[in-house]
Amino acid sequence: MTSSSSWTERTLVRDGVRLSCRDWGDQGGSGPDTRLLHGLAGHSGEWDGVARLLRDAGHRVVALDQRGHGSSERRPADVSRAAYVADVVAVVEELGLARPLLVGQSLGGHTALLTAAAHPGLPRALVLVEAGPGRAEPDVPERIGGLLRAWPVPFPSREAAVAYLGDGNRAVGEGWAGGLEERDGGFWPRFDPEVMVRSLDENSRRAFWEEWAAVDCPGLAVLGENGIIGGDEYAEMVRLRPALHGVSLPGAGHDVHLERPAVLGEAILDLVRREGLRNPCPGVHSTS
């Protein structure tokens, strides 16, 4: 077990696949349990800024390294959407989280969406950060795979990684560089590009509007002004679920959670207050 002054690494195994989480602990507060899911090629540490804010507001916060990422199984055979969803359910049950908020960015948001649709009794609310039902884009897996394969690894230093991965935005660069491992005299990614490509297979073939329409818990969409969710997609999300709340952050891009963690955290807390999503028994966390 690994730990820092703020969180403890917890590991569980589901169907032979190792899953690693950052558990920020039970502060005994009235805030609801919260599950954080990073995007493709990311890692749980991307959420540290948001997790710290929510923890300090009385939430129990758990951030998962999704399969194929970070400290979790590097090359799982199954990278279907259903496998990602089953991992979320397993972590909730294993760690005794009580109807958590599901918060996800990009592909992690898509995983959260599908989890909420398939398991309506599980989440208390759904927060999509730069994520939505999407659309069929057959070229996306190879396009993204090409970008990941082009990383000039190993990076000779952490600073070189920050500069390359941030592309002028230091907060983003620091967030991505935090997911690298230092070995053999350089800094390397903790994912396999080919696993990332396979993880996008289903998303490239179809949209998930039926699943979006099936979600029945309170929802919040947080978008970057310069992100990937277009106005038409967001408008259709609202048409299908008129109670959806939306926040757009001026000047922000796709990595909203890295660029504006405090603003994102406050938006989540606003949702909790607006919907009355308090833990009925502070300090008690169970799925029963």
PDB file of C-alpha atoms in Angstrom:
ATOM      1  CA  MET A   1       0.000   0.000   0.000  1.00  0.00           C
ATOM      2  CA  THR A   2       1.305   3.437  -0.999  1.00  0.00           C
ATOM      3  CA  SER A   3       0.329   6.646   0.724  1.00  0.00           C
ATOM      4  CA  SER A   4       1.027  10.351   0.784  1.00  0.00           C
ATOM      5  CA  SER A   5       0.156  12.917   3.403  1.00  0.00           C
ATOM      6  CA  SER A   6      -3.228  13.337   1.688  1.00  0.00           C
ATOM      7  CA  TRP A   7      -4.273   9.998   0.180  1.00  0.00           C
ATOM      8  CA  THR A   8      -3.739   6.246   0.381  1.00  0.00           C
ATOM      9  CA  GLU A   9      -3.339   3.943  -2.608  1.00  0.00           C
ATOM     10  CA  ARG A  10      -5.817   1.088  -2.519  1.00  0.00           C
ATOM     11  CA  THR A  11      -5.632  -1.886  -4.866  1.00  0.00           C
ATOM     12  CA  LEU A  12      -8.286  -4.430  -5.765  1.00  0.00           C
ATOM     13  CA  VAL A  13      -8.544  -7.131  -8.397  1.00  0.00           C
ATOM     14  CA  ARG A  14     -11.591  -7.685 -10.599  1.00  0.00           C
ATOM     15  CA  ASP A  15     -11.614 -10.642 -12.992  1.00  0.00           C
ATOM     16  CA  GLY A  16      -7.847 -10.836 -12.725  1.00  0.00           C
ATOM     17  CA  VAL A  17      -7.323  -7.141 -13.516  1.00  0.00           C
ATOM     18  CA  ARG A  18      -5.527  -5.002 -10.941  1.00  0.00           C
ATOM     19  CA  LEU A  19      -7.189  -1.653 -10.211  1.00  0.00           C
ATOM     20  CA  SER A  20      -5.478   1.093  -8.226  1.00  0.00           C
ATOM     21  CA  CYS A  21      -7.217   4.037  -6.510  1.00  0.00           C
ATOM     22  CA  ARG A  22      -6.249   7.144  -4.598  1.00  0.00           C
ATOM     23  CA  ASP A  23      -8.462   7.171  -1.526  1.00  0.00           C
ATOM     24  CA  TRP A  24      -8.529  10.594   0.119  1.00  0.00           C
ATOM     25  CA  GLY A  25     -10.111   9.188   3.263  1.00  0.00           C
ATOM     26  CA  ASP A  26     -13.256   9.576   5.294  1.00  0.00           C
ATOM     27  CA  GLN A  27     -13.361  12.991   6.943  1.00  0.00           C
ATOM     28  CA  GLY A  28     -16.703  12.231   8.601  1.00  0.00           C
ATOM     29  CA  GLY A  29     -18.361  15.095   6.776  1.00  0.00           C
ATOM     30  CA  SER A  30     -21.833  15.426   5.316  1.00  0.00           C
ATOM     31  CA  GLY A  31     -20.671  15.679   1.700  1.00  0.00           C
ATOM     32  CA  PRO A  32     -21.541  12.720  -0.501  1.00  0.00           C
ATOM     33  CA  ASP A  33     -18.943  10.130  -1.450  1.00  0.00           C
ATOM     34  CA  THR A  34     -17.350  11.035  -4.772  1.00  0.00           C
ATOM     35  CA  ARG A  35     -15.734   8.922  -7.516  1.00  0.00           C
ATOM     36  CA  LEU A  36     -13.357  10.640  -9.934  1.00  0.00           C
ATOM     37  CA  LEU A  37     -12.536   9.186 -13.369  1.00  0.00           C
ATOM     38  CA  HIS A  38      -9.733  10.545 -15.576  1.00  0.00           C
ATOM     39  CA  GLY A  39      -9.665  10.590 -19.368  1.00  0.00           C
ATOM     40  CA  LEU A  40      -7.837   8.522 -21.966  1.00  0.00           C
ATOM     41  CA  ALA A  41      -4.091   8.123 -21.311  1.00  0.00           C
ATOM     42  CA  GLY A  42      -4.528   9.958 -17.993  1.00  0.00           C
ATOM     43  CA  HIS A  43      -4.118   9.007 -14.355  1.00  0.00           C
ATOM     44  CA  SER A  44      -5.809   9.462 -10.987  1.00  0.00           C
ATOM     45  CA  GLY A  45      -3.355  12.170  -9.872  1.00  0.00           C
ATOM     46  CA  GLU A  46      -4.877  14.578 -12.400  1.00  0.00           C
ATOM     47  CA  TRP A  47      -7.697  15.019  -9.899  1.00  0.00           C
ATOM     48  CA  ASP A  48      -5.554  16.012  -6.914  1.00  0.00           C
ATOM     49  CA  GLY A  49      -6.590  19.681  -6.967  1.00  0.00           C
ATOM     50  CA  VAL A  50     -10.299  18.896  -7.203  1.00  0.00           C
ATOM     51  CA  ALA A  51     -10.042  15.980  -4.758  1.00  0.00           C
ATOM     52  CA  ARG A  52      -8.377  18.126  -2.101  1.00  0.00           C
ATOM     53  CA  LEU A  53     -11.106  20.766  -2.352  1.00  0.00           C
ATOM     54  CA  LEU A  54     -13.923  18.216  -2.123  1.00  0.00           C
ATOM     55  CA  ARG A  55     -12.206  16.350   0.728  1.00  0.00           C
ATOM     56  CA  ASP A  56     -11.890  19.585   2.670  1.00  0.00           C
ATOM     57  CA  ALA A  57     -15.622  20.192   2.069  1.00  0.00           C
ATOM     58  CA  GLY A  58     -16.476  16.898   3.806  1.00  0.00           C
ATOM     59  CA  HIS A  59     -16.558  14.424   0.916  1.00  0.00           C
ATOM     60  CA  ARG A  60     -14.919  11.022   0.856  1.00  0.00           C
ATOM     61  CA  VAL A  61     -13.101  11.118  -2.482  1.00  0.00           C
ATOM     62  CA  VAL A  62     -11.729   8.172  -4.453  1.00  0.00           C
ATOM     63  CA  ALA A  63      -9.925   8.615  -7.792  1.00  0.00           C
ATOM     64  CA  LEU A  64      -9.389   5.517  -9.933  1.00  0.00           C
ATOM     65  CA  ASP A  65      -6.555   4.692 -12.302  1.00  0.00           C
ATOM     66  CA  GLN A  66      -8.756   3.111 -14.960  1.00  0.00           C
ATOM     67  CA  ARG A  67      -7.662  -0.187 -16.494  1.00  0.00           C
ATOM     68  CA  GLY A  68      -4.710   0.280 -18.824  1.00  0.00           C
ATOM     69  CA  HIS A  69      -3.669   3.464 -17.026  1.00  0.00           C
ATOM     70  CA  GLY A  70      -1.394   4.577 -14.206  1.00  0.00           C
ATOM     71  CA  SER A  71      -0.810   1.981 -11.496  1.00  0.00           C
ATOM     72  CA  SER A  72      -3.635  -0.257 -12.712  1.00  0.00           C
ATOM     73  CA  GLU A  73      -3.249  -3.199 -15.098  1.00  0.00           C
ATOM     74  CA  ARG A  74      -1.110  -1.996 -18.021  1.00  0.00           C
ATOM     75  CA  ARG A  75      -2.359  -4.337 -20.779  1.00  0.00           C
ATOM     76  CA  PRO A  76      -5.788  -5.754 -19.874  1.00  0.00           C
ATOM     77  CA  ALA A  77      -7.289  -8.026 -22.514  1.00  0.00           C
ATOM     78  CA  ASP A  78     -10.741  -6.459 -22.177  1.00  0.00           C
ATOM     79  CA  VAL A  79     -10.979  -2.710 -22.757  1.00  0.00           C
ATOM     80  CA  SER A  80     -14.662  -2.644 -23.689  1.00  0.00           C
ATOM     81  CA  ARG A  81     -16.925   0.063 -22.358  1.00  0.00           C
ATOM     82  CA  ALA A  82     -18.668  -2.613 -20.286  1.00  0.00           C
ATOM     83  CA  ALA A  83     -15.359  -3.565 -18.621  1.00  0.00           C
ATOM     84  CA  TYR A  84     -14.656   0.054 -17.654  1.00  0.00           C
ATOM     85  CA  VAL A  85     -18.163   0.343 -16.197  1.00  0.00           C
ATOM     86  CA  ALA A  86     -17.839  -2.911 -14.244  1.00  0.00           C
ATOM     87  CA  ASP A  87     -14.603  -1.598 -12.723  1.00  0.00           C
ATOM     88  CA  VAL A  88     -16.411   1.478 -11.411  1.00  0.00           C
ATOM     89  CA  VAL A  89     -19.108  -0.666  -9.823  1.00  0.00           C
ATOM     90  CA  ALA A  90     -16.490  -2.975  -8.264  1.00  0.00           C
ATOM     91  CA  VAL A  91     -14.602  -0.063  -6.701  1.00  0.00           C
ATOM     92  CA  VAL A  92     -17.798   1.444  -5.297  1.00  0.00           C
ATOM     93  CA  GLU A  93     -18.755  -1.876  -3.725  1.00  0.00           C
ATOM     94  CA  GLU A  94     -15.271  -2.849  -2.519  1.00  0.00           C
ATOM     95  CA  LEU A  95     -14.580   0.494  -0.846  1.00  0.00           C
ATOM     96  CA  GLY A  96     -18.091   0.853   0.567  1.00  0.00           C
ATOM     97  CA  LEU A  97     -19.009   4.098  -1.156  1.00  0.00           C
ATOM     98  CA  ALA A  98     -22.593   5.185  -0.544  1.00  0.00           C
ATOM     99  CA  ARG A  99     -24.345   6.260  -3.761  1.00  0.00           C
ATOM    100  CA  PRO A 100     -21.407   8.431  -4.834  1.00  0.00           C
ATOM    101  CA  LEU A 101     -21.258  11.365  -7.153  1.00  0.00           C
ATOM    102  CA  LEU A 102     -19.773  10.096 -10.406  1.00  0.00           C
ATOM    103  CA  VAL A 103     -17.418  12.701 -11.847  1.00  0.00           C
ATOM    104  CA  GLY A 104     -15.508  12.032 -15.049  1.00  0.00           C
ATOM    105  CA  GLN A 105     -13.481  13.950 -17.614  1.00  0.00           C
ATOM    106  CA  SER A 106     -13.416  13.023 -21.310  1.00  0.00           C
ATOM    107  CA  LEU A 107     -13.419   9.200 -21.638  1.00  0.00           C
ATOM    108  CA  GLY A 108     -13.805   9.016 -17.854  1.00  0.00           C
ATOM    109  CA  GLY A 109     -16.943  11.099 -18.187  1.00  0.00           C
ATOM    110  CA  HIS A 110     -18.218   8.703 -20.815  1.00  0.00           C
ATOM    111  CA  THR A 111     -17.549   5.808 -18.424  1.00  0.00           C
ATOM    112  CA  ALA A 112     -19.453   7.666 -15.697  1.00  0.00           C
ATOM    113  CA  LEU A 113     -22.367   8.287 -18.087  1.00  0.00           C
ATOM    114  CA  LEU A 114     -22.610   4.608 -19.029  1.00  0.00           C
ATOM    115  CA  THR A 115     -22.353   3.564 -15.380  1.00  0.00           C
ATOM    116  CA  ALA A 116     -25.223   5.878 -14.442  1.00  0.00           C
ATOM    117  CA  ALA A 117     -27.337   4.536 -17.318  1.00  0.00           C
ATOM    118  CA  ALA A 118     -26.676   0.847 -16.582  1.00  0.00           C
ATOM    119  CA  HIS A 119     -26.882   1.134 -12.776  1.00  0.00           C
ATOM    120  CA  PRO A 120     -29.532   3.764 -11.986  1.00  0.00           C
ATOM    121  CA  GLY A 121     -29.460   3.065  -8.255  1.00  0.00           C
ATOM    122  CA  LEU A 122     -25.721   3.584  -7.937  1.00  0.00           C
ATOM    123  CA  PRO A 123     -24.952   7.305  -8.463  1.00  0.00           C
ATOM    124  CA  ARG A 124     -26.338  10.211  -6.488  1.00  0.00           C
ATOM    125  CA  ALA A 125     -25.485  12.558  -9.355  1.00  0.00           C
ATOM    126  CA  LEU A 126     -23.449  12.635 -12.560  1.00  0.00           C
ATOM    127  CA  VAL A 127     -20.872  15.296 -13.439  1.00  0.00           C
ATOM    128  CA  LEU A 128     -19.536  15.257 -16.996  1.00  0.00           C
ATOM    129  CA  VAL A 129     -16.391  17.307 -17.554  1.00  0.00           C
ATOM    130  CA  GLU A 130     -15.804  17.810 -21.263  1.00  0.00           C
ATOM    131  CA  ALA A 131     -17.743  14.631 -21.999  1.00  0.00           C
ATOM    132  CA  GLY A 132     -20.989  13.622 -23.656  1.00  0.00           C
ATOM    133  CA  PRO A 133     -22.729  10.898 -25.676  1.00  0.00           C
ATOM    134  CA  GLY A 134     -20.432  11.611 -28.622  1.00  0.00           C
ATOM    135  CA  ARG A 135     -20.824  10.580 -32.253  1.00  0.00           C
ATOM    136  CA  ALA A 136     -19.431   7.960 -34.614  1.00  0.00           C
ATOM    137  CA  GLU A 137     -15.924   8.973 -35.716  1.00  0.00           C
ATOM    138  CA  PRO A 138     -14.153   5.980 -37.312  1.00  0.00           C
ATOM    139  CA  ASP A 139     -10.826   7.802 -37.639  1.00  0.00           C
ATOM    140  CA  VAL A 140     -10.537   8.829 -33.981  1.00  0.00           C
ATOM    141  CA  PRO A 141      -8.730   5.750 -32.549  1.00  0.00           C
ATOM    142  CA  GLU A 142      -5.888   5.901 -35.050  1.00  0.00           C
ATOM    143  CA  ARG A 143      -5.711   9.691 -34.927  1.00  0.00           C
ATOM    144  CA  ILE A 144      -5.396   9.654 -31.134  1.00  0.00           C
ATOM    145  CA  GLY A 145      -3.068   6.667 -31.311  1.00  0.00           C
ATOM    146  CA  GLY A 146      -0.820   8.587 -33.689  1.00  0.00           C
ATOM    147  CA  LEU A 147      -0.604  11.500 -31.272  1.00  0.00           C
ATOM    148  CA  LEU A 148       0.302   9.195 -28.368  1.00  0.00           C
ATOM    149  CA  ARG A 149       2.879   7.262 -30.392  1.00  0.00           C
ATOM    150  CA  ALA A 150       4.490  10.577 -31.364  1.00  0.00           C
ATOM    151  CA  TRP A 151       5.422  11.464 -27.781  1.00  0.00           C
ATOM    152  CA  PRO A 152       9.249  11.879 -27.764  1.00  0.00           C
ATOM    153  CA  VAL A 153       9.799   9.320 -25.012  1.00  0.00           C
ATOM    154  CA  PRO A 154      11.637   8.940 -22.869  1.00  0.00           C
ATOM    155  CA  PHE A 155      11.505  12.575 -21.840  1.00  0.00           C
ATOM    156  CA  PRO A 156      14.985  13.512 -20.592  1.00  0.00           C
ATOM    157  CA  SER A 157      13.550  15.434 -17.618  1.00  0.00           C
ATOM    158  CA  ARG A 158      10.254  16.188 -15.942  1.00  0.00           C
ATOM    159  CA  GLU A 159      10.555  19.796 -17.103  1.00  0.00           C
ATOM    160  CA  ALA A 160      10.904  18.648 -20.715  1.00  0.00           C
ATOM    161  CA  ALA A 161       7.753  16.556 -20.287  1.00  0.00           C
ATOM    162  CA  VAL A 162       5.837  19.489 -18.792  1.00  0.00           C
ATOM    163  CA  ALA A 163       6.839  21.714 -21.719  1.00  0.00           C
ATOM    164  CA  TYR A 164       5.874  19.159 -24.373  1.00  0.00           C
ATOM    165  CA  LEU A 165       2.652  17.873 -22.813  1.00  0.00           C
ATOM    166  CA  GLY A 166       1.426  21.301 -21.746  1.00  0.00           C
ATOM    167  CA  ASP A 167       2.101  22.958 -25.093  1.00  0.00           C
ATOM    168  CA  GLY A 168       2.322  26.351 -23.412  1.00  0.00           C
ATOM    169  CA  ASN A 169      -0.067  25.625 -20.537  1.00  0.00           C
ATOM    170  CA  ARG A 170       2.000  24.764 -17.478  1.00  0.00           C
ATOM    171  CA  ALA A 171      -0.943  23.539 -15.380  1.00  0.00           C
ATOM    172  CA  VAL A 172      -1.879  21.039 -18.076  1.00  0.00           C
ATOM    173  CA  GLY A 173       1.738  20.005 -18.569  1.00  0.00           C
ATOM    174  CA  GLU A 174       2.233  19.419 -14.852  1.00  0.00           C
ATOM    175  CA  GLY A 175      -0.932  17.336 -14.710  1.00  0.00           C
ATOM    176  CA  TRP A 176       0.088  15.071 -17.583  1.00  0.00           C
ATOM    177  CA  ALA A 177       3.714  14.844 -16.461  1.00  0.00           C
ATOM    178  CA  GLY A 178       2.496  13.673 -13.056  1.00  0.00           C
ATOM    179  CA  GLY A 179       1.397  10.444 -14.722  1.00  0.00           C
ATOM    180  CA  LEU A 180       4.878   9.531 -15.971  1.00  0.00           C
ATOM    181  CA  GLU A 181       7.261   7.106 -14.313  1.00  0.00           C
ATOM    182  CA  GLU A 182      10.995   7.702 -13.988  1.00  0.00           C
ATOM    183  CA  ARG A 183      13.160   4.760 -15.069  1.00  0.00           C
ATOM    184  CA  ASP A 184      16.189   3.997 -17.202  1.00  0.00           C
ATOM    185  CA  GLY A 185      17.336   7.599 -17.072  1.00  0.00           C
ATOM    186  CA  GLY A 186      14.136   9.132 -18.430  1.00  0.00           C
ATOM    187  CA  PHE A 187      10.412   9.717 -17.940  1.00  0.00           C
ATOM    188  CA  TRP A 188       7.999   7.270 -19.567  1.00  0.00           C
ATOM    189  CA  PRO A 189       4.193   7.061 -19.927  1.00  0.00           C
ATOM    190  CA  ARG A 190       2.348   4.484 -17.840  1.00  0.00           C
ATOM    191  CA  PHE A 191       0.126   3.298 -20.673  1.00  0.00           C
ATOM    192  CA  ASP A 192       0.435   1.405 -23.938  1.00  0.00           C
ATOM    193  CA  PRO A 193      -0.755   3.422 -26.986  1.00  0.00           C
ATOM    194  CA  GLU A 194      -2.229   0.300 -28.560  1.00  0.00           C
ATOM    195  CA  VAL A 195      -4.387  -0.297 -25.470  1.00  0.00           C
ATOM    196  CA  MET A 196      -5.589   3.303 -25.700  1.00  0.00           C
ATOM    197  CA  VAL A 197      -6.549   2.799 -29.347  1.00  0.00           C
ATOM    198  CA  ARG A 198      -8.562  -0.320 -28.502  1.00  0.00           C
ATOM    199  CA  SER A 199     -10.285   1.521 -25.644  1.00  0.00           C
ATOM    200  CA  LEU A 200     -11.787   3.943 -28.172  1.00  0.00           C
ATOM    201  CA  ASP A 201     -13.146   1.290 -30.508  1.00  0.00           C
ATOM    202  CA  GLU A 202     -16.800   1.408 -29.449  1.00  0.00           C
ATOM    203  CA  ASN A 203     -16.837   5.201 -29.197  1.00  0.00           C
ATOM    204  CA  SER A 204     -15.613   5.443 -32.783  1.00  0.00           C
ATOM    205  CA  ARG A 205     -18.490   3.338 -34.094  1.00  0.00           C
ATOM    206  CA  ARG A 206     -21.554   4.941 -32.532  1.00  0.00           C
ATOM    207  CA  ALA A 207     -23.021   7.597 -30.295  1.00  0.00           C
ATOM    208  CA  PHE A 208     -24.589   6.828 -26.906  1.00  0.00           C
ATOM    209  CA  TRP A 209     -27.724   8.976 -26.890  1.00  0.00           C
ATOM    210  CA  GLU A 210     -29.980   6.136 -25.757  1.00  0.00           C
ATOM    211  CA  GLU A 211     -27.800   5.667 -22.681  1.00  0.00           C
ATOM    212  CA  TRP A 212     -27.765   9.404 -22.010  1.00  0.00           C
ATOM    213  CA  ALA A 213     -31.573   9.533 -22.126  1.00  0.00           C
ATOM    214  CA  ALA A 214     -31.711   6.651 -19.602  1.00  0.00           C
ATOM    215  CA  VAL A 215     -29.754   8.529 -16.907  1.00  0.00           C
ATOM    216  CA  ASP A 216     -32.186   9.512 -14.156  1.00  0.00           C
ATOM    217  CA  CYS A 217     -30.036  11.244 -11.531  1.00  0.00           C
ATOM    218  CA  PRO A 218     -29.199  14.963 -11.271  1.00  0.00           C
ATOM    219  CA  GLY A 219     -26.592  16.015 -13.799  1.00  0.00           C
ATOM    220  CA  LEU A 220     -24.011  18.725 -14.407  1.00  0.00           C
ATOM    221  CA  ALA A 221     -21.996  19.341 -17.576  1.00  0.00           C
ATOM    222  CA  VAL A 222     -18.825  21.409 -17.224  1.00  0.00           C
ATOM    223  CA  LEU A 223     -17.340  22.504 -20.537  1.00  0.00           C
ATOM    224  CA  GLY A 224     -14.297  24.450 -21.619  1.00  0.00           C
ATOM    225  CA  GLU A 225     -14.944  27.297 -24.050  1.00  0.00           C
ATOM    226  CA  ASN A 226     -12.244  25.784 -26.278  1.00  0.00           C
ATOM    227  CA  GLY A 227     -13.053  22.158 -25.501  1.00  0.00           C
ATOM    228  CA  ILE A 228     -14.391  19.313 -27.629  1.00  0.00           C
ATOM    229  CA  ILE A 229     -18.121  19.427 -26.810  1.00  0.00           C
ATOM    230  CA  GLY A 230     -19.839  21.522 -29.457  1.00  0.00           C
ATOM    231  CA  GLY A 231     -22.968  23.596 -29.073  1.00  0.00           C
ATOM    232  CA  ASP A 232     -25.103  21.149 -31.047  1.00  0.00           C
ATOM    233  CA  GLU A 233     -24.111  18.204 -28.865  1.00  0.00           C
ATOM    234  CA  TYR A 234     -24.755  20.127 -25.672  1.00  0.00           C
ATOM    235  CA  ALA A 235     -28.131  21.384 -26.986  1.00  0.00           C
ATOM    236  CA  GLU A 236     -29.218  17.806 -27.697  1.00  0.00           C
ATOM    237  CA  MET A 237     -28.091  16.735 -24.229  1.00  0.00           C
ATOM    238  CA  VAL A 238     -30.339  19.403 -22.726  1.00  0.00           C
ATOM    239  CA  ARG A 239     -33.220  18.540 -25.040  1.00  0.00           C
ATOM    240  CA  LEU A 240     -33.157  14.927 -23.866  1.00  0.00           C
ATOM    241  CA  ARG A 241     -32.576  15.836 -20.221  1.00  0.00           C
ATOM    242  CA  PRO A 242     -33.963  19.363 -19.614  1.00  0.00           C
ATOM    243  CA  ALA A 243     -32.939  19.349 -15.933  1.00  0.00           C
ATOM    244  CA  LEU A 244     -29.244  19.200 -16.873  1.00  0.00           C
ATOM    245  CA  HIS A 245     -27.214  22.087 -15.485  1.00  0.00           C
ATOM    246  CA  GLY A 246     -24.366  23.417 -17.581  1.00  0.00           C
ATOM    247  CA  VAL A 247     -21.285  25.539 -16.903  1.00  0.00           C
ATOM    248  CA  SER A 248     -18.917  26.847 -19.585  1.00  0.00           C
ATOM    249  CA  LEU A 249     -15.519  28.145 -18.509  1.00  0.00           C
ATOM    250  CA  PRO A 250     -14.198  31.009 -20.660  1.00  0.00           C
ATOM    251  CA  GLY A 251     -10.729  30.430 -22.044  1.00  0.00           C
ATOM    252  CA  ALA A 252     -10.520  26.841 -20.813  1.00  0.00           C
ATOM    253  CA  GLY A 253      -9.763  23.888 -23.058  1.00  0.00           C
ATOM    254  CA  HIS A 254     -10.406  20.160 -22.795  1.00  0.00           C
ATOM    255  CA  ASP A 255      -8.429  19.687 -19.560  1.00  0.00           C
ATOM    256  CA  VAL A 256     -10.748  21.797 -17.432  1.00  0.00           C
ATOM    257  CA  HIS A 257      -9.902  19.799 -14.296  1.00  0.00           C
ATOM    258  CA  LEU A 258      -6.245  20.769 -14.650  1.00  0.00           C
ATOM    259  CA  GLU A 259      -6.729  24.342 -15.851  1.00  0.00           C
ATOM    260  CA  ARG A 260      -9.450  25.378 -13.382  1.00  0.00           C
ATOM    261  CA  PRO A 261      -9.613  22.830 -10.531  1.00  0.00           C
ATOM    262  CA  ALA A 262     -10.950  25.343  -7.991  1.00  0.00           C
ATOM    263  CA  VAL A 263     -13.719  26.526 -10.312  1.00  0.00           C
ATOM    264  CA  LEU A 264     -14.641  22.942 -11.188  1.00  0.00           C
ATOM    265  CA  GLY A 265     -14.656  21.953  -7.535  1.00  0.00           C
ATOM    266  CA  GLU A 266     -16.942  24.848  -6.668  1.00  0.00           C
ATOM    267  CA  ALA A 267     -19.297  23.920  -9.514  1.00  0.00           C
ATOM    268  CA  ILE A 268     -19.559  20.405  -8.061  1.00  0.00           C
ATOM    269  CA  LEU A 269     -20.234  21.798  -4.585  1.00  0.00           C
ATOM    270  CA  ASP A 270     -22.911  24.091  -6.076  1.00  0.00           C
ATOM    271  CA  LEU A 271     -24.603  21.003  -7.536  1.00  0.00           C
ATOM    272  CA  VAL A 272     -24.488  19.302  -4.130  1.00  0.00           C
ATOM    273  CA  ARG A 273     -26.066  22.321  -2.445  1.00  0.00           C
ATOM    274  CA  ARG A 274     -28.671  22.908  -5.160  1.00  0.00           C
ATOM    275  CA  GLU A 275     -29.827  19.287  -5.247  1.00  0.00           C
ATOM    276  CA  GLY A 276     -29.525  18.703  -1.488  1.00  0.00           C
ATOM    277  CA  LEU A 277     -27.088  15.846  -2.030  1.00  0.00           C
ATOM    278  CA  ARG A 278     -25.913  15.465   1.539  1.00  0.00           C
ATOM    279  CA  ASN A 279     -24.825  12.294   3.279  1.00  0.00           C
ATOM    280  CA  PRO A 280     -27.742  11.448   5.615  1.00  0.00           C
ATOM    281  CA  CYS A 281     -25.357   9.883   8.145  1.00  0.00           C
ATOM    282  CA  PRO A 282     -22.019  11.732   8.172  1.00  0.00           C
ATOM    283  CA  GLY A 283     -19.079   9.405   8.687  1.00  0.00           C
ATOM    284  CA  VAL A 284     -20.994   6.333   7.490  1.00  0.00           C
ATOM    285  CA  HIS A 285     -20.055   5.019   4.050  1.00  0.00           C
ATOM    286  CA  SER A 286     -21.598   1.798   2.818  1.00  0.00           C
ATOM    287  CA  THR A 287     -23.577   0.487  -0.117  1.00  0.00           C
ATOM    288  CA  SER A 288     -26.265  -1.099   2.028  1.00  0.00           C
TER     289      SER A 288
END
